[in-house]
mmCIF file of C-alpha atoms in Angstrom:
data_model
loop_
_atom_site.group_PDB
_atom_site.id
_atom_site.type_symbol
_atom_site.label_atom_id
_atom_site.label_comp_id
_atom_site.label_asym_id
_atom_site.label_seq_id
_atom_site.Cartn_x
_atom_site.Cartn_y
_atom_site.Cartn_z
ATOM 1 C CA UNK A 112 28.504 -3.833 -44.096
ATOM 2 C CA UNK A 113 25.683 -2.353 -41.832
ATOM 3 C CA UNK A 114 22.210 -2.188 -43.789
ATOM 4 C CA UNK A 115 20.369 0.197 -42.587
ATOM 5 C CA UNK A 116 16.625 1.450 -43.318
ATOM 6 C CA UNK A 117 15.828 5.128 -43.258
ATOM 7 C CA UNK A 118 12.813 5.505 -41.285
ATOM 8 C CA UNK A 119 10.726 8.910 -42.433
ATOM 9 C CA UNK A 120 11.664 12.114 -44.224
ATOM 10 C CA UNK A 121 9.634 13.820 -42.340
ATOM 11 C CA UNK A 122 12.579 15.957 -40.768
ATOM 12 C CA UNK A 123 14.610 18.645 -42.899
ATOM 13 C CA UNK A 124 17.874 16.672 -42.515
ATOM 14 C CA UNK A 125 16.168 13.297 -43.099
ATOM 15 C CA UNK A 126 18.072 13.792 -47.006
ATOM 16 C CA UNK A 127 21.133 15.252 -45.407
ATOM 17 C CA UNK A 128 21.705 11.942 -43.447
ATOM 18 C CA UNK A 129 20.516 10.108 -46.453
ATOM 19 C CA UNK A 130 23.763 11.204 -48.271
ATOM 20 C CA UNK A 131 26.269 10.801 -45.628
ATOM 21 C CA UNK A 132 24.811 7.429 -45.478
ATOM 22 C CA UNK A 133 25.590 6.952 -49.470
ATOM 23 C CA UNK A 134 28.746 8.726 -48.672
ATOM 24 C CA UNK A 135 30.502 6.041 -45.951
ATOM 25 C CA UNK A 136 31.514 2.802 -47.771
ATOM 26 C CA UNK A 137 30.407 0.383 -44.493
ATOM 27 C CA UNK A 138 26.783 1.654 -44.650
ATOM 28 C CA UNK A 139 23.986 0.603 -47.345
ATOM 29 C CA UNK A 140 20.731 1.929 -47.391
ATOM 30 C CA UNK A 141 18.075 -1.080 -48.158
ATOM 31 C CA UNK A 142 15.016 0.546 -47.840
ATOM 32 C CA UNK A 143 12.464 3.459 -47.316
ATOM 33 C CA UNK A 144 9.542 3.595 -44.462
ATOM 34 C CA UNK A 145 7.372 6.798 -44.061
ATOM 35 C CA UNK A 146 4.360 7.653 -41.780
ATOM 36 C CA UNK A 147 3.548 9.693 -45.268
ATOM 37 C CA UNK A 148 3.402 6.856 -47.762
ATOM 38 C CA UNK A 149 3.403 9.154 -50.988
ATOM 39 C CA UNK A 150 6.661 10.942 -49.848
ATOM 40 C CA UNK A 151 8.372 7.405 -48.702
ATOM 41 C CA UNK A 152 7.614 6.006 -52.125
ATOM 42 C CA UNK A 153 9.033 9.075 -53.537
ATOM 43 C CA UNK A 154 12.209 9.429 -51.886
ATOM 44 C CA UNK A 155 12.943 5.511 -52.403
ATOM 45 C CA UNK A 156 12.627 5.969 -55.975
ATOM 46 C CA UNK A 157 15.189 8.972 -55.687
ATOM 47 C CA UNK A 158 17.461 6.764 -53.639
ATOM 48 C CA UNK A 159 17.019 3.275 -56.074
ATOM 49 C CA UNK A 160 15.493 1.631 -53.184
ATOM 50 C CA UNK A 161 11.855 -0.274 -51.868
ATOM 51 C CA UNK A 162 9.810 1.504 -50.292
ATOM 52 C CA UNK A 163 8.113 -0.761 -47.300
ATOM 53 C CA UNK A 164 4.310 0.497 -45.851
ATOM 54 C CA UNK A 165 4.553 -1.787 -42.818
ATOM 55 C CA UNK A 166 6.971 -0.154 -39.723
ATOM 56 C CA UNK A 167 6.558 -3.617 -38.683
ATOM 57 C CA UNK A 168 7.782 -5.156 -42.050
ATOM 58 C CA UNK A 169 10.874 -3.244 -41.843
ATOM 59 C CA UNK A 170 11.789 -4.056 -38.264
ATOM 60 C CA UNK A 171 11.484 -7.655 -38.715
ATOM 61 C CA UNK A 172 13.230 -7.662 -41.574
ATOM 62 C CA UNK A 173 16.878 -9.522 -40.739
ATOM 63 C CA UNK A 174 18.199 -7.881 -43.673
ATOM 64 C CA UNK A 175 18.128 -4.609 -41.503
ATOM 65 C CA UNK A 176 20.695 -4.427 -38.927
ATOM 66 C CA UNK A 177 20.228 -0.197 -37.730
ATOM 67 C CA UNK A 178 17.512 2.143 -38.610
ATOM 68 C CA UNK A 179 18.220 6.215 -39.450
ATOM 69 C CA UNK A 180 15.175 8.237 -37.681
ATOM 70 C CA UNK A 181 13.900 11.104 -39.245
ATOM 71 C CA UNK A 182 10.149 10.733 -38.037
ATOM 72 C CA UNK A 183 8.001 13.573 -36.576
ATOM 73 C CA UNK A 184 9.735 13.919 -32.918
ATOM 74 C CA UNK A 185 6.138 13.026 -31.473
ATOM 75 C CA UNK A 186 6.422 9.427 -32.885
ATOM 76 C CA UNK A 187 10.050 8.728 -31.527
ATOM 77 C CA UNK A 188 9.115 6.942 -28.631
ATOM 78 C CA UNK A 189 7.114 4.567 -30.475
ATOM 79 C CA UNK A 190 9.339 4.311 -33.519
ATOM 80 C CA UNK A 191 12.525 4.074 -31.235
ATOM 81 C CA UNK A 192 10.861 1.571 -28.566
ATOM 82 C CA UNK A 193 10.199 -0.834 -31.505
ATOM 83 C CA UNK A 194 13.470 -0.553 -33.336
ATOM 84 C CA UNK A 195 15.106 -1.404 -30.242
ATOM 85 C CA UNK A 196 13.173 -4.271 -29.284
ATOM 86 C CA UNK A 197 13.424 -5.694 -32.634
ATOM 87 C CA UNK A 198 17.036 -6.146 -32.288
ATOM 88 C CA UNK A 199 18.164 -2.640 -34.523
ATOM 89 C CA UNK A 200 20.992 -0.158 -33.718
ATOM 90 C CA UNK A 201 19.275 2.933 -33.372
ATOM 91 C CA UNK A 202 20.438 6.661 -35.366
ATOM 92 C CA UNK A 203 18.127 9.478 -34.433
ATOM 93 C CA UNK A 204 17.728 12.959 -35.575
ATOM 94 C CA UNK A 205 17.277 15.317 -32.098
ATOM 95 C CA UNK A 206 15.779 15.497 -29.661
ATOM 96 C CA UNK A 207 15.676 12.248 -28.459
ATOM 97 C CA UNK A 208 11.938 12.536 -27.202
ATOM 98 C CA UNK A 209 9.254 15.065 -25.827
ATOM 99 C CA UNK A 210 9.617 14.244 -22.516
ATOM 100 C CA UNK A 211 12.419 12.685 -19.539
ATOM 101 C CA UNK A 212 9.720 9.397 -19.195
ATOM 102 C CA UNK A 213 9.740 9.040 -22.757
ATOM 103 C CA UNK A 214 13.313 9.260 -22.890
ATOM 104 C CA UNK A 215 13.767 7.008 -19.860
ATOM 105 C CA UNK A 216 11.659 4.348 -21.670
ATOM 106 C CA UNK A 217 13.780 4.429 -25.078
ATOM 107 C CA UNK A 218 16.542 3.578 -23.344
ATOM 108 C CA UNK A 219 15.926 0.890 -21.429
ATOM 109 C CA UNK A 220 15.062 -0.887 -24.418
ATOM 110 C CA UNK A 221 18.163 0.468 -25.920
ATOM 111 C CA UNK A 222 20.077 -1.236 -22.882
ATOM 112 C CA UNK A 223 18.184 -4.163 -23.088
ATOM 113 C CA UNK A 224 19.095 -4.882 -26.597
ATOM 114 C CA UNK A 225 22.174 -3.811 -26.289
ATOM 115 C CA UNK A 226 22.148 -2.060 -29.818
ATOM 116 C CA UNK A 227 24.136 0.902 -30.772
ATOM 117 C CA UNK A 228 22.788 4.393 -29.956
ATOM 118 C CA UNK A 229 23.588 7.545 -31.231
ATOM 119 C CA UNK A 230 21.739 10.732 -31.243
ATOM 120 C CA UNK A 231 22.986 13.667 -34.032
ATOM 121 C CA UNK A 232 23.951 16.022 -31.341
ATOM 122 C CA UNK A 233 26.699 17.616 -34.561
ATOM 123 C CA UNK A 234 28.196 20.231 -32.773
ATOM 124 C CA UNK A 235 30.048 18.726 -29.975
ATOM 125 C CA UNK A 236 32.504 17.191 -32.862
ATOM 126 C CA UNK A 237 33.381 20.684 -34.103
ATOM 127 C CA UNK A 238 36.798 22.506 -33.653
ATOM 128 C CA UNK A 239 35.287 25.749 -31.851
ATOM 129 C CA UNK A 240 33.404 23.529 -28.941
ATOM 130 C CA UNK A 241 36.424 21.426 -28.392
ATOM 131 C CA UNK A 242 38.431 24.542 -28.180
ATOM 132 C CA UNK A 243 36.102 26.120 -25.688
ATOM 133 C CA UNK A 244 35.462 22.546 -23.339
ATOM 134 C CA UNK A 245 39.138 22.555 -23.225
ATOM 135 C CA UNK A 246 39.303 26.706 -22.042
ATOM 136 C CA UNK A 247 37.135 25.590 -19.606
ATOM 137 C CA UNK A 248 38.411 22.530 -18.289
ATOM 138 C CA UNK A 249 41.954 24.025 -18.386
ATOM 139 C CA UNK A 250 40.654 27.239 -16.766
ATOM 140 C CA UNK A 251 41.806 29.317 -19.141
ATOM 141 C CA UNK A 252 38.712 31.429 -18.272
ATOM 142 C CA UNK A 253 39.542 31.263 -13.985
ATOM 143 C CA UNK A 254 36.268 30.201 -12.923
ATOM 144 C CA UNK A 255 33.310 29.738 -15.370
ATOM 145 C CA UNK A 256 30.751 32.396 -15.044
ATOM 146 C CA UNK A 257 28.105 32.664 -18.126
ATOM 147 C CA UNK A 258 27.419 30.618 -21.418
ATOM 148 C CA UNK A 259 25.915 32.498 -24.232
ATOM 149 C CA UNK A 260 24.940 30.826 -27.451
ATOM 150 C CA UNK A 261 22.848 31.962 -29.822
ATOM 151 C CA UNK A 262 21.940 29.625 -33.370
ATOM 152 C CA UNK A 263 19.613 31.498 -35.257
ATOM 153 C CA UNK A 264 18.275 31.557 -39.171
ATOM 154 C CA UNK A 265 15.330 32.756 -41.178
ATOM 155 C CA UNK A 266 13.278 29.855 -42.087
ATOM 156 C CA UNK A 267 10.054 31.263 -41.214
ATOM 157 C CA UNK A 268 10.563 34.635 -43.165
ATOM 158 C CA UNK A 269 8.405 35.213 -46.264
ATOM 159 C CA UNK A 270 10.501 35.667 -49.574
ATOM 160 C CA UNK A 271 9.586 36.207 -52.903
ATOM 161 C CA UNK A 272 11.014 32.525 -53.526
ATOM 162 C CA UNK A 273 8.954 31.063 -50.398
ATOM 163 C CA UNK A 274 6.258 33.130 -49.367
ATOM 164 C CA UNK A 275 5.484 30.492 -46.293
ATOM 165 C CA UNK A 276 9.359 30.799 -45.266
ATOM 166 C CA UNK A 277 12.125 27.801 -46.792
ATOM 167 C CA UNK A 278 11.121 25.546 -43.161
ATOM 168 C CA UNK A 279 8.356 22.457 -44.368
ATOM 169 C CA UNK A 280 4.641 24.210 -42.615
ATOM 170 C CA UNK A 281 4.825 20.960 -40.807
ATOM 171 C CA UNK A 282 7.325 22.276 -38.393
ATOM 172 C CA UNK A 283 4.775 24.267 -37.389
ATOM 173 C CA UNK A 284 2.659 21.742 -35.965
ATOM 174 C CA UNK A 285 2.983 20.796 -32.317
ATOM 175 C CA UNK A 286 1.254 17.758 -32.364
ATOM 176 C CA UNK A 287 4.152 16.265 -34.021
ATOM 177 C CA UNK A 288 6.724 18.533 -33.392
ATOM 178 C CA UNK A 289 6.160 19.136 -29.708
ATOM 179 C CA UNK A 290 6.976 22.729 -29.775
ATOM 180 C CA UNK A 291 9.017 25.170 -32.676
ATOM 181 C CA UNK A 292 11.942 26.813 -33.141
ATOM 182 C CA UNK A 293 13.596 25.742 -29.533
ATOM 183 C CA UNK A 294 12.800 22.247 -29.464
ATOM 184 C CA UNK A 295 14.536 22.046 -32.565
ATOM 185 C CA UNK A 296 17.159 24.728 -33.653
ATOM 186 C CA UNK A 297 17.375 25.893 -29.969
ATOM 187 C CA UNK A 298 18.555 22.175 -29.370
ATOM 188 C CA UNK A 299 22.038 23.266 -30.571
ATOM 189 C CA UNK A 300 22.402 25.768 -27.702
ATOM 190 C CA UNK A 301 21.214 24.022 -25.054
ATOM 191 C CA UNK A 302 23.227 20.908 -25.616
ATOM 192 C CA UNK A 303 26.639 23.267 -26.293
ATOM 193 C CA UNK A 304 25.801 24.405 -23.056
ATOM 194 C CA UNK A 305 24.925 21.808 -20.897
ATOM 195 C CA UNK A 306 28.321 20.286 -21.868
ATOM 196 C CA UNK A 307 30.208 23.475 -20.491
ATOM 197 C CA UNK A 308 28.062 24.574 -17.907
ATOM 198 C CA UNK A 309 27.352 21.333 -16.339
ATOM 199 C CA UNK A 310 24.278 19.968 -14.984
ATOM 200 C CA UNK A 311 21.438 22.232 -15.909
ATOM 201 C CA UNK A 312 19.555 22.657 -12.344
ATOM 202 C CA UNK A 313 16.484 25.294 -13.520
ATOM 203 C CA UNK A 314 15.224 26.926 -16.387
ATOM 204 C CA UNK A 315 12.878 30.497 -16.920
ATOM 205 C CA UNK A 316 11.953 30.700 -20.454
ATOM 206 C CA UNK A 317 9.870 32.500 -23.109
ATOM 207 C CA UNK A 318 8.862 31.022 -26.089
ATOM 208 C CA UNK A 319 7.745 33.460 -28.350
ATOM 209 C CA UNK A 320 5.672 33.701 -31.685
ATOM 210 C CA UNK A 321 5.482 36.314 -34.470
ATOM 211 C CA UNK A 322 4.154 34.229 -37.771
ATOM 212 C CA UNK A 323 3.242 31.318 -36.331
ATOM 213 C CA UNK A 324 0.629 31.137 -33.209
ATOM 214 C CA UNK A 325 0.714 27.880 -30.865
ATOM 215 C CA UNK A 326 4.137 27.392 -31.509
ATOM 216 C CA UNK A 327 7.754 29.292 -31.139
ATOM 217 C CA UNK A 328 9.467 30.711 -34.065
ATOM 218 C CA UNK A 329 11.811 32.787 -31.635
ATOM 219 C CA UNK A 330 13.211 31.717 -27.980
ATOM 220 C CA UNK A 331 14.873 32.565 -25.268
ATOM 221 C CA UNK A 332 16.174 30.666 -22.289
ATOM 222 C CA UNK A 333 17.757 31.297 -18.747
ATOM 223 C CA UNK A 334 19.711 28.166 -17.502
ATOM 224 C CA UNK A 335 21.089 28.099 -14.186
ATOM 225 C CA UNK A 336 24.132 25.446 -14.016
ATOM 226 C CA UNK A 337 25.496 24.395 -10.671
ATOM 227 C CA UNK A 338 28.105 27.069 -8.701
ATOM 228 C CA UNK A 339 25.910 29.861 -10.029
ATOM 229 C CA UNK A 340 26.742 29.663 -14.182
ATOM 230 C CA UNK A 341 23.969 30.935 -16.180
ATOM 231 C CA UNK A 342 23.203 30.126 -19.151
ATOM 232 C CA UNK A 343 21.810 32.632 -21.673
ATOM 233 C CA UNK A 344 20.534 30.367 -24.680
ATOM 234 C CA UNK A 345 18.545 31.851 -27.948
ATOM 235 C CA UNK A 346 17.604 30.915 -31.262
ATOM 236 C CA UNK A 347 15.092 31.682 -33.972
ATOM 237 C CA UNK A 348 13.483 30.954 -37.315
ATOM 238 C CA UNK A 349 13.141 35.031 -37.625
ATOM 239 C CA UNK A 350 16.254 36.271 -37.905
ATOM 240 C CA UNK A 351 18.247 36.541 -41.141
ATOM 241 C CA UNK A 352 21.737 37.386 -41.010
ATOM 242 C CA UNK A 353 22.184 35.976 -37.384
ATOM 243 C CA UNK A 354 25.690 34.210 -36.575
ATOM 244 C CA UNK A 355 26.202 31.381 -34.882
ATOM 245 C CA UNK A 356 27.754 33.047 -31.923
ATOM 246 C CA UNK A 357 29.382 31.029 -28.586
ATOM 247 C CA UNK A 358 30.125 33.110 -26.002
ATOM 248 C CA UNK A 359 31.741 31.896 -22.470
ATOM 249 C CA UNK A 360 32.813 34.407 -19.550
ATOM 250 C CA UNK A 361 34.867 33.714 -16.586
ATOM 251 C CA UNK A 362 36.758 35.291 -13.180
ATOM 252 C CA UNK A 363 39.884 35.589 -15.479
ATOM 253 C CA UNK A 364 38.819 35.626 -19.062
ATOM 254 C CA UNK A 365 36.365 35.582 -21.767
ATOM 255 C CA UNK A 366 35.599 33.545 -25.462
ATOM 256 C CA UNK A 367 34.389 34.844 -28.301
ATOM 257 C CA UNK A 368 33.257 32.499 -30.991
ATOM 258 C CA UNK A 369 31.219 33.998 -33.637
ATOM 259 C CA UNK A 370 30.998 32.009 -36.900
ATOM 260 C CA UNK A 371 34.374 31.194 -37.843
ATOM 261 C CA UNK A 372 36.596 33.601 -35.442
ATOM 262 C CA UNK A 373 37.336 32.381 -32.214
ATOM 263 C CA UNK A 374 39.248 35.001 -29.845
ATOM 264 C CA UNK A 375 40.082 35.056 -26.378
ATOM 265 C CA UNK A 376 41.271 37.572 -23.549
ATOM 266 C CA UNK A 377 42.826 35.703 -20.549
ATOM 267 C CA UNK A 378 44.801 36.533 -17.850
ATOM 268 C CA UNK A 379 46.809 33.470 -18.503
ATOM 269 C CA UNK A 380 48.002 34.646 -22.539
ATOM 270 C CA UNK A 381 47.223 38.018 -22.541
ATOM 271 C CA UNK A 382 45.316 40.099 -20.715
ATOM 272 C CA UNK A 383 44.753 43.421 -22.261
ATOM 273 C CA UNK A 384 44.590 41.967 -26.056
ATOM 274 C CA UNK A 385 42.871 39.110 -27.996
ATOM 275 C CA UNK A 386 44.638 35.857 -28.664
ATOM 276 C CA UNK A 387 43.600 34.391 -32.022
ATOM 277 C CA UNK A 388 44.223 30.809 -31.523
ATOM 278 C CA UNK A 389 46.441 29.780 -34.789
ATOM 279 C CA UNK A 390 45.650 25.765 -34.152
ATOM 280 C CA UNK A 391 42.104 24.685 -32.849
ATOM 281 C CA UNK A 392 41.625 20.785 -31.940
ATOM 282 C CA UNK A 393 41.314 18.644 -34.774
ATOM 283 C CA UNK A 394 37.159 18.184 -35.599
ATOM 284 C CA UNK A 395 35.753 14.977 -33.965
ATOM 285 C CA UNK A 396 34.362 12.298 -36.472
ATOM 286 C CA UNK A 397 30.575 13.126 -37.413
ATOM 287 C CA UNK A 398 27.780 11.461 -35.301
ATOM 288 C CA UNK A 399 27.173 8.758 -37.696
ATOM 289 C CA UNK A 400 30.795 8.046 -38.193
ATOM 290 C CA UNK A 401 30.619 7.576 -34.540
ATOM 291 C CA UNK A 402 27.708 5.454 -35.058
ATOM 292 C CA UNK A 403 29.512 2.942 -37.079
ATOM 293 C CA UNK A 404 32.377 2.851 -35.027
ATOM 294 C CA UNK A 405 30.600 1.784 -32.082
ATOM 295 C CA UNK A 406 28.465 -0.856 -34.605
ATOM 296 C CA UNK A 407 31.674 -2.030 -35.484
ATOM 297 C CA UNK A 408 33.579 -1.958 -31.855
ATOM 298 C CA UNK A 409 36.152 -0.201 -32.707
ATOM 299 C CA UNK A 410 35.670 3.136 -31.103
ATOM 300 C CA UNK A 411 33.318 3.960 -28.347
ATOM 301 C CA UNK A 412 31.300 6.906 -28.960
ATOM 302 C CA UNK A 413 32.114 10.849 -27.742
ATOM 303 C CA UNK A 414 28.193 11.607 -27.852
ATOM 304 C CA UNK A 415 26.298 9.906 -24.651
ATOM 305 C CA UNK A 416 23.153 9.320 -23.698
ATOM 306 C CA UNK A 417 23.564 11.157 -21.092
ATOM 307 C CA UNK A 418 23.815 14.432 -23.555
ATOM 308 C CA UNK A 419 20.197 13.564 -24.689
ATOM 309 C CA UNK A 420 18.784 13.220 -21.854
ATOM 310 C CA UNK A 421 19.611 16.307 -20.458
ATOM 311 C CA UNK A 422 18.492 18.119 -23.931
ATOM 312 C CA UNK A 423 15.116 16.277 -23.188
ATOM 313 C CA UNK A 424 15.455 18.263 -20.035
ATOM 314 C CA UNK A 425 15.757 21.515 -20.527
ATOM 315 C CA UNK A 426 12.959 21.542 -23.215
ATOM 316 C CA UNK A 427 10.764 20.177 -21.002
ATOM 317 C CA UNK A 428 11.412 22.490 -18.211
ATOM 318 C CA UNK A 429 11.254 25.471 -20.653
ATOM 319 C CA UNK A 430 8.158 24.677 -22.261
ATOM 320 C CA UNK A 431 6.529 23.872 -18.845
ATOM 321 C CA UNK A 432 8.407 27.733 -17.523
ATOM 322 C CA UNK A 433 6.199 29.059 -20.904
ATOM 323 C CA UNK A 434 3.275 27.575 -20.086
ATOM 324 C CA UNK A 435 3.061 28.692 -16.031
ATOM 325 C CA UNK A 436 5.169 31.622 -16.745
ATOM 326 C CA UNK A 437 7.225 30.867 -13.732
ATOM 327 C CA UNK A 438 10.951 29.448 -13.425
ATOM 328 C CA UNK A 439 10.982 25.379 -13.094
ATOM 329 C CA UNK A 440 13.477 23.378 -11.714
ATOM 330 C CA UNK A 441 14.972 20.344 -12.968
ATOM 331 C CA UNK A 442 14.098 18.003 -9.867
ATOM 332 C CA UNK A 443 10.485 18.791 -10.771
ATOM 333 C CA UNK A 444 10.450 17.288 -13.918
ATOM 334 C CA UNK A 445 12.605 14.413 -12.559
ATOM 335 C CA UNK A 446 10.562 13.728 -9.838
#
């Protein structure tokens, strides 16, 4: 059994993670920490669990083998650096940190512990992406062009149920969050992407606010990928009635995925009409299941490190592109 400690609910899927905690039979939840101490003790009484005050307490504790991170994303490179240290396999809610240093500094400690890492990068488990990675590794496509992906929803809207939007106002404040609606939503894009394209190599980005000033509730990015793939990523906490939409373009073919559909026109199957693929790769297990199995040795993760760091990096570089209005490249921020 792996005890784990849930470490903030600060984040909207800090509950979500709570339950598919509760849910897998080789994971027990033995206790609550929150920066916030009246929402910690809150949520442990909702989950039958103590609440600890001390971060410290809970770290030390040898009763706690991994830790669940749903903290304010400004306080995972503390939170993370400490867990590790103390011995803890390590689940975090994205992104991994603010910056590629910060990032860079988790990890070693992750290595040097060598505890379990995983960072809930969902997506890249899901039948449409593994259908796509394997049009483009296959070439289904003839030579990979453009990625478009666009994750989108209305959680800053006003409605008569939330005037203020359904999003907690604390994700609108960037000295915890870091930035708004691409840091976080936009993460989904850019890591869909990134695993497609390739190495990102340069970003040009606006960050844009209508309700919220100082920090994004809509985004846009312009990736450039190595052999000249772009990468068109967007997202937004102003749109209602947006699909998820996946789009991939190539020398010999193009993919559709909008919500459930997937389609594609190739010169390989058909070129003049869409195929709609009858039988799309069975769904990958979910990033905590993947957790466990690497706790418990007996499957080595599909999510890497690697895939967070390069998140890391392309919301750096776009949030530095905002800020100078001018198009950054990745060896800058590397540097």
């Amino acid at each position: 059994m792996i005890r784990v400690a849930l470490l903030s609910k600060w984040h909207v899927h800090a509950v979500d993670y709570a339950k598919q905690a509760t849910e897998l039979e080789n994971i027990s939840i033995e206790m609550v920490w929150d920066e916030d101490r009246v929402r910690g003790e809150e949520w442990s009484r909702e989950l039958n669990v103590p609440f600890e005050a001390e971060l410290e307490s809970v770290l030390s504790n040898p009763s706690v083998d991994g830790v669940i991170v749903t903290a304010p994303t400004s306080e995972h490179k503390d939170v993370l650096m400490k867990a590790a240290q103390h011995g803890k396999h390590i689940f975090t809610e994205k992104v991994l940190a603010l910056t590629i240093e910060e990032c860079d500094g988790i990890l070693a400690e992750v290595e040097k512990a060598e505890v379990e890492f995983m960072i809930s990068l969902p997506r890249l488990g899901e039948d449409y992406y593994l259908y796509a990675q394997q049009a483009v590794d296959n070439e289904w496509l003839g030579q990979l062009t453009m990625v478009r992906c666009r994750v989108a929803h209305n959680g800053a809207v006003s409605t008569s149920q939330n005037p203020e939007g359904w999003l907690p106002s604390h994700f609108y404040e960037k000295e915890k969050t870091g930035g708004g609606a691409f840091i976080d939503l936009g993460a989904h894009p850019i890591y869909l992407a990134n695993r497609l394209a390739g190495t990102p190599v340069a970003v040009t980005a606006r960050l844009q606010s209508v309700f919220h000033p100082g920090v994004d509730d809509h985004a846009v990015a312009l990736v450039e990928y190595g052999k000249g793939v772009l990468g068109v990523l967007e997202t937004s906490f102003v749109s209602s009635g947006s699909p998820f939409q996946l789009e991939l373009y190539g020398t010999e073919g193009t993919l559709l995925i909008e919500q459930n559909t997937v389609r594609i026109k190739s010169a390989q199957f058909d070129r003049e009409n869409w195929v709609y693929p009858e039988n799309l790769p069975a769904q990958l297990s979910t990033p905590m299941e993947q957790w466990v199995q690497a706790i418990e040795g007996s499957e080595e993760p599909v999510i890497t490190k690697e895939d967070a760091i390069e998140l890391t990096l392309v919301n750096q570089a776009a949030g530095l592109s905002q800020t100078s209005g001018q198009r950054i490249e990745i060896n800058q921020i590397k540097s």
